[in-house]
PDB file of C-alpha atoms in Angstrom:
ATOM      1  CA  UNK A1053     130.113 161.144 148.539  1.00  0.00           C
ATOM      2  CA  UNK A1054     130.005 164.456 150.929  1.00  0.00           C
ATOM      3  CA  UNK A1055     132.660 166.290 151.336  1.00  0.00           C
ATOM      4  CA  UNK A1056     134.303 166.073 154.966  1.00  0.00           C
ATOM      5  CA  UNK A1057     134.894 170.104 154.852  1.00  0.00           C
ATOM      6  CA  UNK A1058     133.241 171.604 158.140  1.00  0.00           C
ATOM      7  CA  UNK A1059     131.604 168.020 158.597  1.00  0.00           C
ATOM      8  CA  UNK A1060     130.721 166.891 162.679  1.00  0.00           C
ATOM      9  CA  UNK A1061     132.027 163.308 163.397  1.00  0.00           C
ATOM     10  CA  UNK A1062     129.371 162.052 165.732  1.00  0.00           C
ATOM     11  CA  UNK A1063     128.034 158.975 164.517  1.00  0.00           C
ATOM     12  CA  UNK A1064     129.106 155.719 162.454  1.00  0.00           C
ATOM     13  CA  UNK A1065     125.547 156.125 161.297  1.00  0.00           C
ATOM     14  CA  UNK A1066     126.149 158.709 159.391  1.00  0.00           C
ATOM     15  CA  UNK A1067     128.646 157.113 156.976  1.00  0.00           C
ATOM     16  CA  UNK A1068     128.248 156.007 154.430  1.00  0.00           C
ATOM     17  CA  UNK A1069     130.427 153.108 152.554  1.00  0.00           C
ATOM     18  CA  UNK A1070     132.336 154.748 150.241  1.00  0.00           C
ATOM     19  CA  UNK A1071     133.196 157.639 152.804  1.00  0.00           C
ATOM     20  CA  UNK A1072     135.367 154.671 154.766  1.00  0.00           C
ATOM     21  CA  UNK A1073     137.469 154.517 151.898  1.00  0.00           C
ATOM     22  CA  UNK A1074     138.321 157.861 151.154  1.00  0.00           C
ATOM     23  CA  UNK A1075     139.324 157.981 154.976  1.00  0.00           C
ATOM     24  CA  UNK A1076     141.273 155.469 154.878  1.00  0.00           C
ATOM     25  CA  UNK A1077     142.827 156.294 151.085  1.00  0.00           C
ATOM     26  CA  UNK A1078     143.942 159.350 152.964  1.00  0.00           C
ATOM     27  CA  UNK A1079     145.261 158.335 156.259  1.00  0.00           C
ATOM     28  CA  UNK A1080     147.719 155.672 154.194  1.00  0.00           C
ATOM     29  CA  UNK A1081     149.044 159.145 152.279  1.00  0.00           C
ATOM     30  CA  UNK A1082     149.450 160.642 155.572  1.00  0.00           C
ATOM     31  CA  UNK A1083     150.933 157.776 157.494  1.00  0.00           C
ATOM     32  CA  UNK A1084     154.392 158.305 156.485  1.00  0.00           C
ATOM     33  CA  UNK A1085     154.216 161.440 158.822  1.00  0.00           C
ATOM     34  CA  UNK A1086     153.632 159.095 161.655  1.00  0.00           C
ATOM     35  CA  UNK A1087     155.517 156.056 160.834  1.00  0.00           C
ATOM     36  CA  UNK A1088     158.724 158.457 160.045  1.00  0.00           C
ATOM     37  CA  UNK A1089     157.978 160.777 163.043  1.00  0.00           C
ATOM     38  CA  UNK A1090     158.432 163.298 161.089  1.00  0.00           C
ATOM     39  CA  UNK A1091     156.337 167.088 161.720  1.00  0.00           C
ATOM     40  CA  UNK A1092     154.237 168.366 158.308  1.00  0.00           C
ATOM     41  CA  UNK A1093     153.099 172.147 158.063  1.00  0.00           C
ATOM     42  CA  UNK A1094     149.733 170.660 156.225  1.00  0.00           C
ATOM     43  CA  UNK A1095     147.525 171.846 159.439  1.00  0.00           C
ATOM     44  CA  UNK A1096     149.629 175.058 160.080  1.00  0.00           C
ATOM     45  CA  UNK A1097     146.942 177.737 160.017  1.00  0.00           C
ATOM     46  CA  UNK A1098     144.143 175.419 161.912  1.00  0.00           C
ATOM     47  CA  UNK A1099     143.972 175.321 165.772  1.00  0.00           C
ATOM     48  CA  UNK A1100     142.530 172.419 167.788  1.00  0.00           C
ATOM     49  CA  UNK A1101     140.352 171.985 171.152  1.00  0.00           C
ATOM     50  CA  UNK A1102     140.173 169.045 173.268  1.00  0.00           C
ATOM     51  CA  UNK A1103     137.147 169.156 175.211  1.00  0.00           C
ATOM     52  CA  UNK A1104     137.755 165.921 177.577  1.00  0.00           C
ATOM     53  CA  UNK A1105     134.983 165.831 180.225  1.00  0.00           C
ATOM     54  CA  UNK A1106     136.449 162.477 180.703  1.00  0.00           C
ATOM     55  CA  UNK A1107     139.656 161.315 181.272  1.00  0.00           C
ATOM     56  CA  UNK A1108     141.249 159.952 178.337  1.00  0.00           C
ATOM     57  CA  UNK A1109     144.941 158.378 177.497  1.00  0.00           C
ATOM     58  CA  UNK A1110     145.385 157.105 173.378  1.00  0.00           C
ATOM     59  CA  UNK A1111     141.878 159.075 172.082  1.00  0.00           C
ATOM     60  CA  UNK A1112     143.125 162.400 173.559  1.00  0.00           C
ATOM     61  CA  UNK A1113     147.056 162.052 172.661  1.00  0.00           C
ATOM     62  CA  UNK A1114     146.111 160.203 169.162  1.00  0.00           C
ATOM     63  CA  UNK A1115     144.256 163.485 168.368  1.00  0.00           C
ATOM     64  CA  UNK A1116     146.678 166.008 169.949  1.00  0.00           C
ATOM     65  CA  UNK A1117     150.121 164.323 168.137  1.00  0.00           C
ATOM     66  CA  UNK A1118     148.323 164.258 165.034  1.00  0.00           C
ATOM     67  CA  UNK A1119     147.000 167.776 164.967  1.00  0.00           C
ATOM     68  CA  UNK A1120     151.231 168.658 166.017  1.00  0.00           C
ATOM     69  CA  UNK A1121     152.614 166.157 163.484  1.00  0.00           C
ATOM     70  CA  UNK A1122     150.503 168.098 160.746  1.00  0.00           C
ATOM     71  CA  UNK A1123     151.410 171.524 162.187  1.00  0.00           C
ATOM     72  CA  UNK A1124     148.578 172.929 163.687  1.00  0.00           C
ATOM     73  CA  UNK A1125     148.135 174.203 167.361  1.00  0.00           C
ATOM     74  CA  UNK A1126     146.466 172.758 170.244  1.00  0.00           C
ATOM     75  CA  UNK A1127     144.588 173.751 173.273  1.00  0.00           C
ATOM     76  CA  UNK A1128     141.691 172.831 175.533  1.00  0.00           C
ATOM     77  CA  UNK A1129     141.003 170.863 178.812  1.00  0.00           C
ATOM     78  CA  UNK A1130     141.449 167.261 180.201  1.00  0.00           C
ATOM     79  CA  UNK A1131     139.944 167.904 183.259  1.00  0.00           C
ATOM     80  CA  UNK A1132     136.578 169.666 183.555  1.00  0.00           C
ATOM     81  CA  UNK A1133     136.534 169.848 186.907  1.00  0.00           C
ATOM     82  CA  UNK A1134     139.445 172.573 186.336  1.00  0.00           C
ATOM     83  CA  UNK A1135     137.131 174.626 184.222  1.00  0.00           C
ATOM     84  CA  UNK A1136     133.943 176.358 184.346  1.00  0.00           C
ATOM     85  CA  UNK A1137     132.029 173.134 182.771  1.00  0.00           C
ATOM     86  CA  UNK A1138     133.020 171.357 185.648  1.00  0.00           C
ATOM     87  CA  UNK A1139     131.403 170.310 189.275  1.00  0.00           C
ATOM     88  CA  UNK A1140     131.277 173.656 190.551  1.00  0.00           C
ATOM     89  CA  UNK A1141     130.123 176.246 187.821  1.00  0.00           C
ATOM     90  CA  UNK A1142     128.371 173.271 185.914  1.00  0.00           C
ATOM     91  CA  UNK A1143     127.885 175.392 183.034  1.00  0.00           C
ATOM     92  CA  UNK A1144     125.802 174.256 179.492  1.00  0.00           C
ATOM     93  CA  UNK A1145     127.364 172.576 176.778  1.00  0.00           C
ATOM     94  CA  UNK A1146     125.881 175.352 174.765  1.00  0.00           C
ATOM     95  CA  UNK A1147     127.611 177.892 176.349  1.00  0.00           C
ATOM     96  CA  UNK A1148     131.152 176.215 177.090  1.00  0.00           C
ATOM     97  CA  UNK A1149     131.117 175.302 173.160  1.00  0.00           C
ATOM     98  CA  UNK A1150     130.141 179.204 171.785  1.00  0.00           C
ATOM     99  CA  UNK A1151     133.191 180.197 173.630  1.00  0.00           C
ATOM    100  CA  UNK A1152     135.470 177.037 172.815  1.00  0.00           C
ATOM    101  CA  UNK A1153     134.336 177.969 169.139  1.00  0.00           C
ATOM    102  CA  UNK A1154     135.931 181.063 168.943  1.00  0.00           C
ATOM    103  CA  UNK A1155     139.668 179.375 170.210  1.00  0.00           C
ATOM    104  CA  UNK A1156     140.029 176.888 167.486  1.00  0.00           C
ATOM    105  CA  UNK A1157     138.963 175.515 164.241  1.00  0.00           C
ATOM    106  CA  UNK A1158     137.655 172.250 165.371  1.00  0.00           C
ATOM    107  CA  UNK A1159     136.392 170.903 168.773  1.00  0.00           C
ATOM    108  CA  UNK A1160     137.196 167.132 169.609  1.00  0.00           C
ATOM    109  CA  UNK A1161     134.390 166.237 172.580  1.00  0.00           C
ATOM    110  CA  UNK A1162     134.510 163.581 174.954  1.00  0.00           C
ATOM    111  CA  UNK A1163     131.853 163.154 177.474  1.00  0.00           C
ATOM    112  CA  UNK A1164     130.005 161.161 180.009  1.00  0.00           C
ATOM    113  CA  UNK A1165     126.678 161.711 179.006  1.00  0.00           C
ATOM    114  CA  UNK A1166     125.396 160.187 175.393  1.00  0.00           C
ATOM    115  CA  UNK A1167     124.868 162.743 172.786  1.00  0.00           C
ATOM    116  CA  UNK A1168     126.656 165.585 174.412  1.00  0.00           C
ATOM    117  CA  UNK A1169     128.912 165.981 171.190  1.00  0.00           C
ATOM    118  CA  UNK A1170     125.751 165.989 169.328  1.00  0.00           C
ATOM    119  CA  UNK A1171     124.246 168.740 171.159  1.00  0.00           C
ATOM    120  CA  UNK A1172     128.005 170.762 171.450  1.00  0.00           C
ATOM    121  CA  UNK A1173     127.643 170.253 167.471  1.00  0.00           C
ATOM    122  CA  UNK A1174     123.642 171.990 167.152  1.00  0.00           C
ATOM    123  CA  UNK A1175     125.520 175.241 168.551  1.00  0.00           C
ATOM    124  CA  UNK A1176     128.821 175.582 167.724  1.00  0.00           C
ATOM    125  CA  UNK A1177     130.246 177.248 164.240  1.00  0.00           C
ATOM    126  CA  UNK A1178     133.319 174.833 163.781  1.00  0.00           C
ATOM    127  CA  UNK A1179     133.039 171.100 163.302  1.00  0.00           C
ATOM    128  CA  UNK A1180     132.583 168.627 166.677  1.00  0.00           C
ATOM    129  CA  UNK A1181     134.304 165.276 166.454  1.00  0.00           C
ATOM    130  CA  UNK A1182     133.169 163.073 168.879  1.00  0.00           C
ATOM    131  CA  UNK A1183     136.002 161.652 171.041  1.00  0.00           C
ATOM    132  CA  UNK A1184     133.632 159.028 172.982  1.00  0.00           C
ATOM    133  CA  UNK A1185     129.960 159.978 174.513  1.00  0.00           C
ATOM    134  CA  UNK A1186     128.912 158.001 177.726  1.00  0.00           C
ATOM    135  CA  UNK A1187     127.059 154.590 176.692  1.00  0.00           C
ATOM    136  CA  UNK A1188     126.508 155.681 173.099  1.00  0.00           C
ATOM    137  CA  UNK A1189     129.777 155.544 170.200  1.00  0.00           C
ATOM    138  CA  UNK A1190     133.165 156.235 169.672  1.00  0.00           C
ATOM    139  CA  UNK A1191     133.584 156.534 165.834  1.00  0.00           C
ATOM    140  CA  UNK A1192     137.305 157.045 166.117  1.00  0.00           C
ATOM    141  CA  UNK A1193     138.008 154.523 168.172  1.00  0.00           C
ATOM    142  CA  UNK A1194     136.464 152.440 165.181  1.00  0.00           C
ATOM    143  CA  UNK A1195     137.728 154.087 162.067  1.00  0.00           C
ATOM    144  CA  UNK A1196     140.979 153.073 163.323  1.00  0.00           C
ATOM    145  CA  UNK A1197     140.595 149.435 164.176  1.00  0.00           C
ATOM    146  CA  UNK A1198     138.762 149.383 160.357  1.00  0.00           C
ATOM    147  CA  UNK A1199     141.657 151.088 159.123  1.00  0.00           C
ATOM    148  CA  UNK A1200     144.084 148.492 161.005  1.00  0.00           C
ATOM    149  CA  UNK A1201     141.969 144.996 159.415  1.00  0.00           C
ATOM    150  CA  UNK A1202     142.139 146.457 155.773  1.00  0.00           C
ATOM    151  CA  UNK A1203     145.895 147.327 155.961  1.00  0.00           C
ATOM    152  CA  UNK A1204     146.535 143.762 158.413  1.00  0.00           C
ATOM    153  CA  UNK A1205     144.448 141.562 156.180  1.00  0.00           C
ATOM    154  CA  UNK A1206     143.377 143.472 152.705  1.00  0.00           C
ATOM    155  CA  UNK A1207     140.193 143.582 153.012  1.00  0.00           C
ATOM    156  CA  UNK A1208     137.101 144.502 155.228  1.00  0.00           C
ATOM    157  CA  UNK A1209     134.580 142.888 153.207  1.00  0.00           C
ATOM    158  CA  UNK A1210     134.120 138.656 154.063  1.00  0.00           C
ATOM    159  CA  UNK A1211     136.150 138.623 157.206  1.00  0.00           C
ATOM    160  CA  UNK A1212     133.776 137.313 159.954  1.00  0.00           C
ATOM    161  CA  UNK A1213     133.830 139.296 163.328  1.00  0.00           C
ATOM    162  CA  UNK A1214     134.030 137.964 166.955  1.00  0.00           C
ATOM    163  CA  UNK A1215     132.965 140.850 169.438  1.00  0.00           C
ATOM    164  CA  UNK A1216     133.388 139.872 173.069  1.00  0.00           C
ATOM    165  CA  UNK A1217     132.757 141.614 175.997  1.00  0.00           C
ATOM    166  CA  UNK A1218     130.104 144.167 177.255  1.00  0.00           C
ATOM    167  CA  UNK A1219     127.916 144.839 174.054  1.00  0.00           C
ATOM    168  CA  UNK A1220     126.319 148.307 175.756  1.00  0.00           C
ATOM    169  CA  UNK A1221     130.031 149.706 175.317  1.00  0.00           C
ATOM    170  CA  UNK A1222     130.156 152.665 172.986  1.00  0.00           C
ATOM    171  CA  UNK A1223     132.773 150.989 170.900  1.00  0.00           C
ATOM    172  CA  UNK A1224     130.640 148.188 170.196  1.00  0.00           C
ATOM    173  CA  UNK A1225     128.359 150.100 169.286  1.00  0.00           C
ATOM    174  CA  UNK A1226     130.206 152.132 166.172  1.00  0.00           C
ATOM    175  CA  UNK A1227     131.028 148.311 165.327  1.00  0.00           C
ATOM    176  CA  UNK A1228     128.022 147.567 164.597  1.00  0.00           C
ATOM    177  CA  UNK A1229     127.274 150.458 162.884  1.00  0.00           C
ATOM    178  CA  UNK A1230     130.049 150.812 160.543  1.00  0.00           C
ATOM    179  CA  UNK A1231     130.144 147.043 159.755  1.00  0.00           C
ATOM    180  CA  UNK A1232     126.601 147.837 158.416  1.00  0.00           C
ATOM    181  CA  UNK A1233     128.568 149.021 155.580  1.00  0.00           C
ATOM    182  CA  UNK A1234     130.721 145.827 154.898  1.00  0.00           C
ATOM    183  CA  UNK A1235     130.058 142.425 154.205  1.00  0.00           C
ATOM    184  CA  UNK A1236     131.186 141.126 157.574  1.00  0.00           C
ATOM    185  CA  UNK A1237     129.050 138.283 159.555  1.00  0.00           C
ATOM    186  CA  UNK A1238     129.896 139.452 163.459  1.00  0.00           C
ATOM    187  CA  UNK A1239     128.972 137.252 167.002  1.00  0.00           C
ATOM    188  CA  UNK A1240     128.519 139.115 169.957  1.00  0.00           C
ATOM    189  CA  UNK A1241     129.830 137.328 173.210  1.00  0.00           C
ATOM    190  CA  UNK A1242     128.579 138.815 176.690  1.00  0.00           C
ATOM    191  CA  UNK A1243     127.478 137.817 179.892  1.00  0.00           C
ATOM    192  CA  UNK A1244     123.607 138.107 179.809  1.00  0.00           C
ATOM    193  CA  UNK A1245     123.345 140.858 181.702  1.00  0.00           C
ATOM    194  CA  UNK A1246     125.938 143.051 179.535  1.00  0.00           C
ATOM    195  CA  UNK A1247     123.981 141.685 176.088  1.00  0.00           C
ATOM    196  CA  UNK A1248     123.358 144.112 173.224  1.00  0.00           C
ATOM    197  CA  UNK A1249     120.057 146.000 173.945  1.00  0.00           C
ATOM    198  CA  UNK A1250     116.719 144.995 172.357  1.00  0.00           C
ATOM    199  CA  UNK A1251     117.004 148.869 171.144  1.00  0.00           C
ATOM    200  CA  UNK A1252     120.917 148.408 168.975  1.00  0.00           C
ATOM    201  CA  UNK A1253     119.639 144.918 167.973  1.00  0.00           C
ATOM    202  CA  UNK A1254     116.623 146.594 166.375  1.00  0.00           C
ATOM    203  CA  UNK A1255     118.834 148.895 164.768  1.00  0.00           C
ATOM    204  CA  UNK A1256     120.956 146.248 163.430  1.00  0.00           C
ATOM    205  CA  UNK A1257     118.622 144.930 162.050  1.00  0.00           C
ATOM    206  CA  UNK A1258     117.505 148.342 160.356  1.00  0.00           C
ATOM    207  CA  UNK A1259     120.308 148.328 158.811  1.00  0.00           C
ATOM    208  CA  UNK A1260     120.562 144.057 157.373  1.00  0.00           C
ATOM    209  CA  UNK A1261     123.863 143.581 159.881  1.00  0.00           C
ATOM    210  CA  UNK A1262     124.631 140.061 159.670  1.00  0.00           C
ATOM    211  CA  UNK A1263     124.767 139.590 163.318  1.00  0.00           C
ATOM    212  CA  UNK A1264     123.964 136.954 166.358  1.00  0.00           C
ATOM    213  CA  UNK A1265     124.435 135.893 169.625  1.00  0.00           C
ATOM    214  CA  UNK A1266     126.201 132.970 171.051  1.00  0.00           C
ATOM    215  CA  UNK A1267     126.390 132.176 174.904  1.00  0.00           C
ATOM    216  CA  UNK A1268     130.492 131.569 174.772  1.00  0.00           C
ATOM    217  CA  UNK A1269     133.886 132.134 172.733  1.00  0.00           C
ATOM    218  CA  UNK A1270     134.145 128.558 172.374  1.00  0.00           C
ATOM    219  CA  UNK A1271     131.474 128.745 170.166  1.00  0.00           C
ATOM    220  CA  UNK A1272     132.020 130.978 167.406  1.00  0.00           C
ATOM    221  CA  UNK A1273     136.317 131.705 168.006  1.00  0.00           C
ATOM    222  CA  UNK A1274     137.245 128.661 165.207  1.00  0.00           C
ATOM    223  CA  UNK A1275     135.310 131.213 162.495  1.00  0.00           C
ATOM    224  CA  UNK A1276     136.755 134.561 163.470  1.00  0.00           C
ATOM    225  CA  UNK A1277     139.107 136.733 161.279  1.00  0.00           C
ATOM    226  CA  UNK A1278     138.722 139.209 163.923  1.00  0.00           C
ATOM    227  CA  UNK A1279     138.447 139.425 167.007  1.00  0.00           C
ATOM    228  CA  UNK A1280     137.558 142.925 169.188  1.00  0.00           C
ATOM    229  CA  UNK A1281     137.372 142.370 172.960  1.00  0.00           C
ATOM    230  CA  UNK A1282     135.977 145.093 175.484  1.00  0.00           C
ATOM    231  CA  UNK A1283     135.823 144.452 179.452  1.00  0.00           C
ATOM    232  CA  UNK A1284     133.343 142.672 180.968  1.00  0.00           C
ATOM    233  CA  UNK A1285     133.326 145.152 183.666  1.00  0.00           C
ATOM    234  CA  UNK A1286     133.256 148.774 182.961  1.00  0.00           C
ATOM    235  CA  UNK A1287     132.823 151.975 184.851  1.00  0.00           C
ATOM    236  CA  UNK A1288     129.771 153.360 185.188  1.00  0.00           C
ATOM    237  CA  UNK A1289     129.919 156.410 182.737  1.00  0.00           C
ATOM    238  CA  UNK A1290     128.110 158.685 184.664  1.00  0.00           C
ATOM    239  CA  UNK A1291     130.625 159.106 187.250  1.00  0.00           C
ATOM    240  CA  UNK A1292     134.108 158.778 188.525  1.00  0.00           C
ATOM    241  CA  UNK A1293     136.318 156.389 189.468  1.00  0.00           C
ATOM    242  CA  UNK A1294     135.913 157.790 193.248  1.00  0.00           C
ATOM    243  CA  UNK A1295     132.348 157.785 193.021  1.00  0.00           C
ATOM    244  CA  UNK A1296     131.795 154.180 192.546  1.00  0.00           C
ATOM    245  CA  UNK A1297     131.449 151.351 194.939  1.00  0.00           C
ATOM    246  CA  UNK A1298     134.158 148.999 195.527  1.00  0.00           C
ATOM    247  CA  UNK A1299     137.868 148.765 195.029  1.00  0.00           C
ATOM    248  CA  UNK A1300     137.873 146.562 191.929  1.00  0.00           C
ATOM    249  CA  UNK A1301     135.057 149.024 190.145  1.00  0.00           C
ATOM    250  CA  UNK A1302     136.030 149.307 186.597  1.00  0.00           C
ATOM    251  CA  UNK A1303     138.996 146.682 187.116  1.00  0.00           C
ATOM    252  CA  UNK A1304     139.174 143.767 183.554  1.00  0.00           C
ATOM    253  CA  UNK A1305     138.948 140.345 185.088  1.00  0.00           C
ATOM    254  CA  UNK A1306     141.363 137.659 183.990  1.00  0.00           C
ATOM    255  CA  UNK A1307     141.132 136.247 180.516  1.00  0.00           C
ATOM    256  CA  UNK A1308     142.656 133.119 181.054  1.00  0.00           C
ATOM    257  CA  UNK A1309     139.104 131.580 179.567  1.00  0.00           C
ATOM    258  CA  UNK A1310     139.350 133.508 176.640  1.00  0.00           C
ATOM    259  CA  UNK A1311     143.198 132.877 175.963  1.00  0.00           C
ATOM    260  CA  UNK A1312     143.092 129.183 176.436  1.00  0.00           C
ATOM    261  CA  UNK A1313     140.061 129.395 173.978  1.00  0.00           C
ATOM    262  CA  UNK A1314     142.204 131.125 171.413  1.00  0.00           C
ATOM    263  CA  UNK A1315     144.006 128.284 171.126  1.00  0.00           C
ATOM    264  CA  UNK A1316     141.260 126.890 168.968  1.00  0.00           C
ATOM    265  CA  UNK A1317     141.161 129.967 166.972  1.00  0.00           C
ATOM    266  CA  UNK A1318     141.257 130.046 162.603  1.00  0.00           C
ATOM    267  CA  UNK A1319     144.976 130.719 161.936  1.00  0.00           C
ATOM    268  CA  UNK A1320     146.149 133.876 160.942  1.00  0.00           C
ATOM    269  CA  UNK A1321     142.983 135.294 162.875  1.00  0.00           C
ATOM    270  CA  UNK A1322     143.509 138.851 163.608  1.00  0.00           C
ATOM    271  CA  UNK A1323     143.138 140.063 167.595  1.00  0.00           C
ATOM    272  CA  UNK A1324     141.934 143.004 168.284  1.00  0.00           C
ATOM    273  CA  UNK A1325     141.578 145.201 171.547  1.00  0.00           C
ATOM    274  CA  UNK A1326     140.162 148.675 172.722  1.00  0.00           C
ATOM    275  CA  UNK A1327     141.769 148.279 176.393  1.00  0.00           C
ATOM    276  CA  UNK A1328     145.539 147.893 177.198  1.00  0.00           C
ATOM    277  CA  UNK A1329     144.654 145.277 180.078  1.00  0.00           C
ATOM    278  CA  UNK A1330     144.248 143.029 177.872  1.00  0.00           C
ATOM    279  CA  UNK A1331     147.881 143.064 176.579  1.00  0.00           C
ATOM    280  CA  UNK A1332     148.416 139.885 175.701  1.00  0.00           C
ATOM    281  CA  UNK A1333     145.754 140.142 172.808  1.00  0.00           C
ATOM    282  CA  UNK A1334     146.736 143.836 171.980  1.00  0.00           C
ATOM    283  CA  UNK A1335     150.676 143.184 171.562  1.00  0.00           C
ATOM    284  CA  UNK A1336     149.252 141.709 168.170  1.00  0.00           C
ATOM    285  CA  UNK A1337     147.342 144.028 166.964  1.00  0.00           C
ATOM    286  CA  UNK A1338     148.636 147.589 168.443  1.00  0.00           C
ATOM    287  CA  UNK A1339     152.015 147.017 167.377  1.00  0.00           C
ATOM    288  CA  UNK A1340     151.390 149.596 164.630  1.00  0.00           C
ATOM    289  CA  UNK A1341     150.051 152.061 166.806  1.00  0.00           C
ATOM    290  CA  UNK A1342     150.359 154.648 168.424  1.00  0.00           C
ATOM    291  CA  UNK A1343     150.860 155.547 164.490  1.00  0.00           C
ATOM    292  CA  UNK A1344     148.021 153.710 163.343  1.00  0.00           C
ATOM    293  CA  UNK A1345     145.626 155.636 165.705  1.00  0.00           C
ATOM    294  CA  UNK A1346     147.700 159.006 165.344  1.00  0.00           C
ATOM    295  CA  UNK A1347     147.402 158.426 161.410  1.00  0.00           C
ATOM    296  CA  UNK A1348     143.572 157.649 161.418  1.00  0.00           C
ATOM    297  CA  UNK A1349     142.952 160.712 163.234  1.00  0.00           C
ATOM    298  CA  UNK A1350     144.772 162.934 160.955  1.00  0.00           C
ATOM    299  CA  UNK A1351     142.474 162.556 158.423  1.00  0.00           C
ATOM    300  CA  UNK A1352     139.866 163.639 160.529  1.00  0.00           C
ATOM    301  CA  UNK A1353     141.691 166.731 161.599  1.00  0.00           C
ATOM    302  CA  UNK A1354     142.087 167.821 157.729  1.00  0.00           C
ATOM    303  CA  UNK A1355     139.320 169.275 156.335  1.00  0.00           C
TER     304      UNK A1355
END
């Protein structure tokens, strides 16, 4: 296994399976820190940025708590447009990062454009973790919901996988990914014009993910374990809220389809959700976070 010391986490790709255990080995010896609410001095020499060209409520606070509940400092931006990489200046990734580098220890990115974290990460000295990138992953966002199954149900491997929603979504994406690691059958739900590309199926495929399509919930809900649900409409990356046409742009539609349908659900089936509209389904699940996510990303803040 490689070591996580000075490591970039950019990808899902890049891990491999036993590196999912020793994360989440570790975040269950730090999640007494969380669960107690209780400050460590672990992290009291290191210094974190937040580099949020986005705007961003649980990734950016699940980082920022963590890096204080370990001791370390934090600074950085939540608003580019406040800051020379913003509208006006538009300055390079490059160069905002070779400054940012020289304030802190590690950088946590997240951008609208896909692979900006991987480019911050080709210049700067400290490690990047990637807090989201436009269209393409968000391997936090992941490692945490992983880390949620194995402590909800005790295991990762044999649970089948319901994904509904928009499959281009960045989080379904890093799904896919990691589960390439696992012995986990997933169905992807979408309407057919927010499928998974013919470009991420290929790559499934590359790497033997037991995955496939169905047309509805109704059709694959009675065999899920777990079940991770993204909107079915999503803001367009590439721009702001004010940007965008229409008053209901970026708004979740009802899910009164898809919570009469759990009613035909496996028992003890485990929800699963990456946006607080959907509360119903994430009062389930998110109970044990915000210490859940603030414990996953601790471990990524120790190195």
């Amino acid at each position: 296994m490689r070591s996580f010391a000075g490591r970039d986490i950019l990808s899902l790709k890049e891990f491999e399976r036993q590196e999912f255990f020793h994360v989440f080995d570790v975040a269950a010896e730090l999640e007494p820190i969380a669960v107690s609410r209780r400050n460590s001095d672990m992290l009291a020499e290191k210094t974190m940025v937040t580099a949020f060209y986005q705007p961003s409520t649980r990734t950016r606070l699940a980082h920022e708590a963590a890096m204080h509940r370990l001791g370390g400092a934090v600074t950085g931006f939540s608003d580019a447009k406040m800051t020379r990489a913003g509208d006006f200046y538009q300055e390079s990734i490059k160069d905002t990062v070779k400054m940012l580098e020289f304030y802190g220890d590690v950088i946590v990115m997240r951008h609208f454009q896909q692979g900006a974290p991987a480019e911050a990460a080709k210049w700067a000295s400290v490690p990047i973790i990637n807090g989201g990138d436009g269209w393409g992953e968000h391997p936090t966002q992941i490692l945490t919901d992983l880390y949620t199954v194995l402590k909800e149900k005790g295991t990762i491997d044999g649970l089948t996988w319901l994904a509904v929603g928009d499959m281009r979504m960045r989080t379904m994406h890093s799904l896919g990914y990691a589960l390439s690691q696992f012995d986990c059958p997933v169905t992807f739900v979408s309407p057919p014009d927010m499928s998974p590309t013919e470009e991420f199926k290929a790559e499934l495929k590359q790497y033997s993910v037991n995955f496939r399509q169905a047309e509805h919930v109704e059709q694959a809900i009675a065999e899920a374990d777990v079940i991770l649900v993204e909107p079915v409409v999503q803001p367009d990356y590439t721009k702001s809220r004010d940007e965008r046409a229409g008053k209901d742009v970026g708004m979740t539609p009802p899910t009164t389809r898809l919570r009469a349908s759990c009613s035909r659900r496996k028992p003890n089936r485990m929800p699963s959700c990456c946006i607080p509209c959907h509360a119903w389904m994430r009062c389930h699940r998110m109970w044990i976070s915000p210490a859940g996510r603030a414990t996953g990303r601790k471990r990524l803040t120790v190195w």
